[in-house]
PDB file of C-alpha atoms in Angstrom:
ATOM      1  CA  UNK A   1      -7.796  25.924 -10.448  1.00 65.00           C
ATOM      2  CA  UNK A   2      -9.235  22.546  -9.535  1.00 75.00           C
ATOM      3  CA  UNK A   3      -6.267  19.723  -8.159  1.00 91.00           C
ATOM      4  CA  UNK A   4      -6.827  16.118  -9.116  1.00 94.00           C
ATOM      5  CA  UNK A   5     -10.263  15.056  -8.816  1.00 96.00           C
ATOM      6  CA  UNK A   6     -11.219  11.257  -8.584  1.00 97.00           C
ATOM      7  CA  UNK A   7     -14.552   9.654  -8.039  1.00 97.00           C
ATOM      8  CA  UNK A   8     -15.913   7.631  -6.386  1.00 97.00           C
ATOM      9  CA  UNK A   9     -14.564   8.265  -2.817  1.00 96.00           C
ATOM     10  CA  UNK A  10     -15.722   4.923  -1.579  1.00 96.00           C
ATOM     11  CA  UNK A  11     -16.587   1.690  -2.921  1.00 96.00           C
ATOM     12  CA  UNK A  12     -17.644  -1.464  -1.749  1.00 98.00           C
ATOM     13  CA  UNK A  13     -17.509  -4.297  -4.165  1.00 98.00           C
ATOM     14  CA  UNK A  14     -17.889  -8.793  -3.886  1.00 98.00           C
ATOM     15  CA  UNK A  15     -15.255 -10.688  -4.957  1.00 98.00           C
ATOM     16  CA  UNK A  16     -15.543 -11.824  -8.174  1.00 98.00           C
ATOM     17  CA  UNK A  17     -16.667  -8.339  -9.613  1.00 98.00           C
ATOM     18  CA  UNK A  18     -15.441  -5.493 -11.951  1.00 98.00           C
ATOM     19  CA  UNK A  19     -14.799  -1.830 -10.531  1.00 98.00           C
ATOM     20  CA  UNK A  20     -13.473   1.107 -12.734  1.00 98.00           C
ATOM     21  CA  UNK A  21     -12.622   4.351 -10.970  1.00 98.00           C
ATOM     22  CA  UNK A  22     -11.990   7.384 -12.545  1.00 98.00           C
ATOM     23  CA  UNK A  23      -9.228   9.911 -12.335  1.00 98.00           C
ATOM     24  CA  UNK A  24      -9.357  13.886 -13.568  1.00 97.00           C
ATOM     25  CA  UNK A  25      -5.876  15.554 -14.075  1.00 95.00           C
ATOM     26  CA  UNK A  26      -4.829  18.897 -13.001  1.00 92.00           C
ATOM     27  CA  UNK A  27      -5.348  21.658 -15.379  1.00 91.00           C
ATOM     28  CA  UNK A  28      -2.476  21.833 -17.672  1.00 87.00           C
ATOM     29  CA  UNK A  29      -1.155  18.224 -16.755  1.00 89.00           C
ATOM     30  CA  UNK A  30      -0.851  15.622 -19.524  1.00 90.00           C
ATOM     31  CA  UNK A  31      -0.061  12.847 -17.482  1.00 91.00           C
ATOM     32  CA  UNK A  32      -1.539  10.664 -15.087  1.00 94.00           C
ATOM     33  CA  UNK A  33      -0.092   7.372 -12.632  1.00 94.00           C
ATOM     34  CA  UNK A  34      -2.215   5.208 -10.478  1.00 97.00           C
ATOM     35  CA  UNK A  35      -1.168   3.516  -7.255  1.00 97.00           C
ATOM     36  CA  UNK A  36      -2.591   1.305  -4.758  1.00 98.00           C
ATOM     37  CA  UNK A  37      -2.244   1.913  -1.196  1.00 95.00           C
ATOM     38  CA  UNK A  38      -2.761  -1.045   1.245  1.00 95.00           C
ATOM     39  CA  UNK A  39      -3.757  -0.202   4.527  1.00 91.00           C
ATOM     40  CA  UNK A  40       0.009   0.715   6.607  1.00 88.00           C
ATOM     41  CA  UNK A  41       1.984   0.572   3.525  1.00 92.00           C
ATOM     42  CA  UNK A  42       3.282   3.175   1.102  1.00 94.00           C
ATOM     43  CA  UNK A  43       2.070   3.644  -2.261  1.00 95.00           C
ATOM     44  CA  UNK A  44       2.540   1.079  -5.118  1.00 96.00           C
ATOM     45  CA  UNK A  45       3.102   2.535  -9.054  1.00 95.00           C
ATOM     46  CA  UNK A  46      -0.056   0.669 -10.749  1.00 97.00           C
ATOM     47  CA  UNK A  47       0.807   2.176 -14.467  1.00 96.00           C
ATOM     48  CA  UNK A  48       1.610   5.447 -16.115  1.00 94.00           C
ATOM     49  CA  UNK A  49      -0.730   7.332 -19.050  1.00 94.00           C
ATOM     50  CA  UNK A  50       0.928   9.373 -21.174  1.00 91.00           C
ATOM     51  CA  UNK A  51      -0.954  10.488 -24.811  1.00 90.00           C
ATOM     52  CA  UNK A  52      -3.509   7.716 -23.931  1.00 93.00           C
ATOM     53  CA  UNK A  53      -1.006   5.136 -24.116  1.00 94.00           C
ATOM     54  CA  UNK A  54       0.419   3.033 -21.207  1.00 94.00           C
ATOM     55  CA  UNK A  55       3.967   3.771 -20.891  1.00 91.00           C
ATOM     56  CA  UNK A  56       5.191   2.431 -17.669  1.00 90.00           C
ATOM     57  CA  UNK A  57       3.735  -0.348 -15.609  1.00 94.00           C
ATOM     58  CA  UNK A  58       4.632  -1.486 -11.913  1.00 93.00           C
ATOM     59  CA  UNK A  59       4.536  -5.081 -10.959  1.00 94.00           C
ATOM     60  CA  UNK A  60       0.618  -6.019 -10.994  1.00 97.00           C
ATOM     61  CA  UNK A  61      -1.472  -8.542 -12.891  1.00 97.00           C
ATOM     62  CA  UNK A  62      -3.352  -8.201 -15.961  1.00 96.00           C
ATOM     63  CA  UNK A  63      -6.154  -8.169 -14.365  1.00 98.00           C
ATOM     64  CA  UNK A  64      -5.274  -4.167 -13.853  1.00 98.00           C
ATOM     65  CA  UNK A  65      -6.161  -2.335 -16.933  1.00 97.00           C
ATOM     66  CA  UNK A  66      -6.378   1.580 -17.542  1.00 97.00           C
ATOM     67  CA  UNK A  67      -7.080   3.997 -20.135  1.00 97.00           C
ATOM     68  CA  UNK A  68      -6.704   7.683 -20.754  1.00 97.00           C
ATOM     69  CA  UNK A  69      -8.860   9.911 -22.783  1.00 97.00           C
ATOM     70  CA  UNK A  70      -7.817  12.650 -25.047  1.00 96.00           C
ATOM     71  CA  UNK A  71      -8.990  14.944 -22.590  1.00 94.00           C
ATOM     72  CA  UNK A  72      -6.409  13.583 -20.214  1.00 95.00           C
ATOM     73  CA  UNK A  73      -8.862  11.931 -17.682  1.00 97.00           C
ATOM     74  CA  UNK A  74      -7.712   8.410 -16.888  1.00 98.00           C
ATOM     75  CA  UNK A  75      -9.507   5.073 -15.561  1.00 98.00           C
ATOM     76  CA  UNK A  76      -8.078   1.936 -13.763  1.00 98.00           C
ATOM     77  CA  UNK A  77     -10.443  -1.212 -13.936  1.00 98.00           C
ATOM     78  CA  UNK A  78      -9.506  -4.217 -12.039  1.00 98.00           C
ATOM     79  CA  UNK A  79     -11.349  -7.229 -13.217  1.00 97.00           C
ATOM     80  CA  UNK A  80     -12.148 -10.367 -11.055  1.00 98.00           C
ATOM     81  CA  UNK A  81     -11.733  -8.529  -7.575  1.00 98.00           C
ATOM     82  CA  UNK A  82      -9.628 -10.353  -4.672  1.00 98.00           C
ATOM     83  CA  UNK A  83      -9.859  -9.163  -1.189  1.00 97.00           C
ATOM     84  CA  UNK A  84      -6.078  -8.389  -1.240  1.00 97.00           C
ATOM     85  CA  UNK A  85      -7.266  -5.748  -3.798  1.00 98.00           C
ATOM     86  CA  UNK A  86      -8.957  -3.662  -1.213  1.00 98.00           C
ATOM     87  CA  UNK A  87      -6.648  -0.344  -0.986  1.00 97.00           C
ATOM     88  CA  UNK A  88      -7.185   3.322  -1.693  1.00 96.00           C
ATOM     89  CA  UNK A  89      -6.388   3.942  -4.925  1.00 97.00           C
ATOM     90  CA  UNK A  90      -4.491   7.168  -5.569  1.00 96.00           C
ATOM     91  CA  UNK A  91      -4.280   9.348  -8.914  1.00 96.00           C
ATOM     92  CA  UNK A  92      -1.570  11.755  -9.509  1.00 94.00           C
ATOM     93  CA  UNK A  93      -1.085  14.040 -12.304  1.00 92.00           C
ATOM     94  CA  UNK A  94       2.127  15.899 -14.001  1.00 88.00           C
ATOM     95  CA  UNK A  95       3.488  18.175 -17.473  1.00 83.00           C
ATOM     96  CA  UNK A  96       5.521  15.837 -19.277  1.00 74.00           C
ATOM     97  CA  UNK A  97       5.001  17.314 -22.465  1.00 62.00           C
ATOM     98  CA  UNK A  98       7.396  20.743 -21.290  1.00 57.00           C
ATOM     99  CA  UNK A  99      10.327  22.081 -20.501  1.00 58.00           C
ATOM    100  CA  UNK A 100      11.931  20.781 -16.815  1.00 59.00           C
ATOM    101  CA  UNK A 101      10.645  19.227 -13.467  1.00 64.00           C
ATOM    102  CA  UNK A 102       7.171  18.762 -13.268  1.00 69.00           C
ATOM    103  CA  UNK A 103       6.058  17.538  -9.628  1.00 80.00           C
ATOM    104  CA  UNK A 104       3.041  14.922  -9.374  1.00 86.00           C
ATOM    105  CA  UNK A 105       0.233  15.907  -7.991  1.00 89.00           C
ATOM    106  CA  UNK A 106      -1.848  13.408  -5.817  1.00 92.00           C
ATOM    107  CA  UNK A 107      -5.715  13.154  -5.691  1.00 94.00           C
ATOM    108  CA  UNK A 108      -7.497  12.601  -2.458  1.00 93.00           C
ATOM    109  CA  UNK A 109      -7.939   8.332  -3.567  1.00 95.00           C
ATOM    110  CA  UNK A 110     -10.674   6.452  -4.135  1.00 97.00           C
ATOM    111  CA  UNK A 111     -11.203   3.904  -1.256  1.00 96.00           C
ATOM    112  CA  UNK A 112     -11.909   0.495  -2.441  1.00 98.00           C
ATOM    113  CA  UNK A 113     -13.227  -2.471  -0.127  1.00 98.00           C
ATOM    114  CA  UNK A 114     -13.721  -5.559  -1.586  1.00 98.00           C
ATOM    115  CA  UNK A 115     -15.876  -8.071   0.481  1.00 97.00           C
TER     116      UNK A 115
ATOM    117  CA  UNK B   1      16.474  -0.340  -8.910  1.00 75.00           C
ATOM    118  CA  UNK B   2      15.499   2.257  -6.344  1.00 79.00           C
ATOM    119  CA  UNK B   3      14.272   1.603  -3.012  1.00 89.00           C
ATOM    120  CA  UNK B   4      13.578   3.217  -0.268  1.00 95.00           C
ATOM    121  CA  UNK B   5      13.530   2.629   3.761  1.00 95.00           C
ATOM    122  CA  UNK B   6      12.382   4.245   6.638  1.00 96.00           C
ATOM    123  CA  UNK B   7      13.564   2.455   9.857  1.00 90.00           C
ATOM    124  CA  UNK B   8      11.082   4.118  11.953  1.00 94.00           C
ATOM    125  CA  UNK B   9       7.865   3.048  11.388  1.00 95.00           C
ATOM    126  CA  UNK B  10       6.335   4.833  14.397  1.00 96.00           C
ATOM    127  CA  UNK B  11       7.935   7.638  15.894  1.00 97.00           C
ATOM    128  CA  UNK B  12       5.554   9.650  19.207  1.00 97.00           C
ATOM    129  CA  UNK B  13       6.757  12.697  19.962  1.00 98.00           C
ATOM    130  CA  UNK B  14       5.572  15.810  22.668  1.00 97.00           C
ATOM    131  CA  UNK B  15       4.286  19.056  21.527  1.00 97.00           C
ATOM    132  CA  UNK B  16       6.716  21.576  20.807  1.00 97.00           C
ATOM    133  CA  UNK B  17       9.927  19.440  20.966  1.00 98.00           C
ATOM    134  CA  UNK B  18      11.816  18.787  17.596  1.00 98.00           C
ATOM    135  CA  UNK B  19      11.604  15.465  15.825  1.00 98.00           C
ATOM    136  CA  UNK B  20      13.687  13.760  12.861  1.00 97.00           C
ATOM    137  CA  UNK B  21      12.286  11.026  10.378  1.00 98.00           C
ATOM    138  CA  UNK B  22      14.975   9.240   8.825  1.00 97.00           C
ATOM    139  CA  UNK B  23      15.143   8.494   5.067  1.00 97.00           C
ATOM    140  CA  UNK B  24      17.499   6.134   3.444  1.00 96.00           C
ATOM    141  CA  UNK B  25      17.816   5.213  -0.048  1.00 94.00           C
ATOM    142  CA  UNK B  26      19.809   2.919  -2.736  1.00 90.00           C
ATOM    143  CA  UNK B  27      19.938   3.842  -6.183  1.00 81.00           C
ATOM    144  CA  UNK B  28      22.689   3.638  -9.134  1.00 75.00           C
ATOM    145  CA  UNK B  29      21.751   6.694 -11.001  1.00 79.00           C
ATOM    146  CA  UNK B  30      21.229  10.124  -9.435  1.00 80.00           C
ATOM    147  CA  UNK B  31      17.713  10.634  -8.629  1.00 85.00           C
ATOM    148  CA  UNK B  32      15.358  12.953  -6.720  1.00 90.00           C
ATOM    149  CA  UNK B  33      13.837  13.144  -3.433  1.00 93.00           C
ATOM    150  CA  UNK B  34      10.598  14.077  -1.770  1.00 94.00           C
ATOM    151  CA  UNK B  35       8.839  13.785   1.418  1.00 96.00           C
ATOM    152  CA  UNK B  36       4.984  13.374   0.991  1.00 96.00           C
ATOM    153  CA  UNK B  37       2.405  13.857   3.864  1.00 96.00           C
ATOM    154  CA  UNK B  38      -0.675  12.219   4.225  1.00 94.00           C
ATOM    155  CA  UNK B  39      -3.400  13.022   7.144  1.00 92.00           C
ATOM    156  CA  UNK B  40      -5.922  10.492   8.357  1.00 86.00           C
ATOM    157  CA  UNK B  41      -7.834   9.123   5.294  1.00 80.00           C
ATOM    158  CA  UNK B  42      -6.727  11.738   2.750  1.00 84.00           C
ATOM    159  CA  UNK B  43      -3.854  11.676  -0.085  1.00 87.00           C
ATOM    160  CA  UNK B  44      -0.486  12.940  -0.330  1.00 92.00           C
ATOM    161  CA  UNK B  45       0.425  16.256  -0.103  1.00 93.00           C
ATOM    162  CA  UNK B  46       4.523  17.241  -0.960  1.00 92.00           C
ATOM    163  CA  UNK B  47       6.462  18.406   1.674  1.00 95.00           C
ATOM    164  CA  UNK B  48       9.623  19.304  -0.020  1.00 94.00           C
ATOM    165  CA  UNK B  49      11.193  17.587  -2.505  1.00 92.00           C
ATOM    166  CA  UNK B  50      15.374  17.516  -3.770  1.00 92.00           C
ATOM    167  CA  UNK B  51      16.033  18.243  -7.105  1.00 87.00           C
ATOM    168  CA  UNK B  52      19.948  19.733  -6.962  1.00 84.00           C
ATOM    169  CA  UNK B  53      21.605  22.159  -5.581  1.00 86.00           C
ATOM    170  CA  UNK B  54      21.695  23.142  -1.732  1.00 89.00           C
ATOM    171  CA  UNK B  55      21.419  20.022  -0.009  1.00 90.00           C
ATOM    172  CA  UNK B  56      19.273  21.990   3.168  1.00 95.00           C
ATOM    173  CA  UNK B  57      15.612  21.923   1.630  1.00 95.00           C
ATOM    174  CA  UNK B  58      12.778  24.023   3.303  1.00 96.00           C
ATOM    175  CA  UNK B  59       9.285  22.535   2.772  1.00 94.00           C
ATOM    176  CA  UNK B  60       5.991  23.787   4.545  1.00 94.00           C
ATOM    177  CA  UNK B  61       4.658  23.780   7.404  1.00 93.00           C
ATOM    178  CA  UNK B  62       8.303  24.678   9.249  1.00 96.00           C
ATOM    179  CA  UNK B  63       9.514  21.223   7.931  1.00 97.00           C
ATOM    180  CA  UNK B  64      13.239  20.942   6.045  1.00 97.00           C
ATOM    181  CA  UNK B  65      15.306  18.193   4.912  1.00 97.00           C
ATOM    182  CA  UNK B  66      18.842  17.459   4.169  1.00 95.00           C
ATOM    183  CA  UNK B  67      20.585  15.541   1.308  1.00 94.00           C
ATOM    184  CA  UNK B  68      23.586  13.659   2.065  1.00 93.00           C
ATOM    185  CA  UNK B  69      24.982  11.901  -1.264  1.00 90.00           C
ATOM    186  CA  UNK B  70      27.767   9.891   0.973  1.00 90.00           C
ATOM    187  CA  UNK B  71      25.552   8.587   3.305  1.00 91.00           C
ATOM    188  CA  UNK B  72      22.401   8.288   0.677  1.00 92.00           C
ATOM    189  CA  UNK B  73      19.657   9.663   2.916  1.00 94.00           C
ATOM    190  CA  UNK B  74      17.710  12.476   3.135  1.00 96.00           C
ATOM    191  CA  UNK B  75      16.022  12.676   6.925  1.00 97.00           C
ATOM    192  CA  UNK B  76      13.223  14.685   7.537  1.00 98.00           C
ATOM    193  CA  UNK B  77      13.567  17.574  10.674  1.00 98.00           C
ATOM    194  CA  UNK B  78      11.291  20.147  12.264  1.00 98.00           C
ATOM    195  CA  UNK B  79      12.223  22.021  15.384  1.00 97.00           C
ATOM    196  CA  UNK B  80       9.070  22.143  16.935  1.00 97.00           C
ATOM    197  CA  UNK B  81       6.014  19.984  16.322  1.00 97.00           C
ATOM    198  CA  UNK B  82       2.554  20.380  16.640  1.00 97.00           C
ATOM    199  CA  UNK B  83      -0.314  18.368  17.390  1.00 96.00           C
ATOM    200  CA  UNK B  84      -1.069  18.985  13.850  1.00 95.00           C
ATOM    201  CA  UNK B  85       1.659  17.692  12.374  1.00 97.00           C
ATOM    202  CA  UNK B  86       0.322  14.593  13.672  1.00 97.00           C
ATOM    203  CA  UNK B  87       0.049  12.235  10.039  1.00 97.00           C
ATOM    204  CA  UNK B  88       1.808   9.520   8.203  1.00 97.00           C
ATOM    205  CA  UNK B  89       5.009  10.471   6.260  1.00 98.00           C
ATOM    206  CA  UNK B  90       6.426   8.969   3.323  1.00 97.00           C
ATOM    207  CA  UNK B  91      10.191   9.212   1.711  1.00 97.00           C
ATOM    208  CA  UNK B  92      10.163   8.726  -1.822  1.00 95.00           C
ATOM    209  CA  UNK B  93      12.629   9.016  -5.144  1.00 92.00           C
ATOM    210  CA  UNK B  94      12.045   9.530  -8.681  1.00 88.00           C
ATOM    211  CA  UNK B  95      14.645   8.572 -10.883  1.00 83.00           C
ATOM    212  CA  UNK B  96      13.290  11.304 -13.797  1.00 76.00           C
ATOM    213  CA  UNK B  97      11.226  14.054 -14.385  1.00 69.00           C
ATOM    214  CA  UNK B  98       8.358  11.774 -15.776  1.00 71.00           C
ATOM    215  CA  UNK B  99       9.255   8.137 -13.812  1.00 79.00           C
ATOM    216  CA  UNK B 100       7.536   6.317 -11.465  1.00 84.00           C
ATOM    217  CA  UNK B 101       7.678   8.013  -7.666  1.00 88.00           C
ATOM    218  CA  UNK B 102       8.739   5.011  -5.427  1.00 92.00           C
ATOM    219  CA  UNK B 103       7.335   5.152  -1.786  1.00 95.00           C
ATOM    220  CA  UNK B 104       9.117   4.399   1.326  1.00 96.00           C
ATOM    221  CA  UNK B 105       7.141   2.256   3.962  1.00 95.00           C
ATOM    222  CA  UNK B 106       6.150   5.415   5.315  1.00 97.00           C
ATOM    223  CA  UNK B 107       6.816   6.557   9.034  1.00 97.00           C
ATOM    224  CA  UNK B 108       3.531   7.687  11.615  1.00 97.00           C
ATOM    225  CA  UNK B 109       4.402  11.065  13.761  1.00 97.00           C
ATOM    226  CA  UNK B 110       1.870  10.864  16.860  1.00 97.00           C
ATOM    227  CA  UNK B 111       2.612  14.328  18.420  1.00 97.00           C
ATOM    228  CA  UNK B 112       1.664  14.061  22.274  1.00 97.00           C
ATOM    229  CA  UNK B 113       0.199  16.884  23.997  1.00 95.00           C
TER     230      UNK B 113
END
């Protein structure tokens, strides 16, 4: 049973420019939330997908956009890159569609350096 | 809101003595708890995590936790480290099954040999 895939690992990128990375779910999970990690900090909520519809969003700009795909795979694009953006960008996954606590399960990030 | 803190942001300790991370956090609605993991550039891997019950949580990896409502924290233990154990650690709550997680600042264990 495959965990949370994401792609690419790394990523370098010029300010200015567009990135999209991509997210794969658990098997089973409906769900998937993005955060950004900034090198020494803890994890930031980005946005939540739920039945390819944004349903919670954390305190970024616009210029952070997502989308999820009836499959359940997800993307985050960030649009008119800042070097502040460069993080690693985690996925995690969970069942919200069931009965009880589902736990989120966290992909191994995408790594994002913007130059 | 929640938040989280973690007052030690670097804690060295030597092999095979115990440690303690402490977790504090504010909140106005019950929520739960969970300690996350993460090794040199990898993601997070759960711990344990607080969802009711016994307040003494066993994780993996010989790590537990305990859950004191009074005192709102919920500090990280092991008896005995390892080199391995040797990663940065993260406190986190979640006020429902499908919320946000929110992330502590995150505390880094440098087990000494």
């Amino acid at each position: 049973d495959a965990g949370v895939t994401q792609s690419p690992t790394h990523l370098i990128k010029t300010r200015g420019q567009q990135v999209t990375l991509r997210c794969s779910p658990k098997s089973g999970h409906d769900t998937v939330s993005w955060y950004q990690q900034a090198l020494g900090q803890g994890p930031q909520f980005i946005f939540q997908y739920y039945e390819e519809e944004e349903r919670q969003r954390g305190n970024f700009p616009d210029r952070f956009s997502g989308h999820q795909f009836p499959n359940y795979s997800s993307e985050l694009n960030v649009n008119a890159l800042l070097l502040g953006d460069s993080a690693l960008y985690l996925c995690a996954s969970s069942l919200v569609g069931g009965v009880g606590f589902y736990e989120q399960y966290f992909g191994p990030g995408t790594r994002l350096t913007v130059t | 809101a929640q938040s989280v803190t973690q007052l030690d942001s670097q804690v060295p300790v030597f092999e095979e003595a115990p440690v303690e991370l402490r977790c504090n956090y504010s909140s106005s609605v019950s929520v739960y708890l969970f300690w996350y993991v993460q090794y040199p550039n990898q993601g997070l891997q759960l711990l344990l995590k607080y969802l009711s019950g016994s307040t003494l949580v066993k994780g993996i990896n010989g790590f537990e936790a305990e859950f004191n409502k009074s005192q709102t924290s919920f500090h990280l233990r092991k008896p005995s480290v390892h080199i391995s154990d040797t990663a940065e650690y993260f406190c986190a709550v979640r006020k429902t099954s499908y919320d946000k997680v929110i992330f502590g600042p995150g505390t880094s264990l440098s087990v000494i040999p």
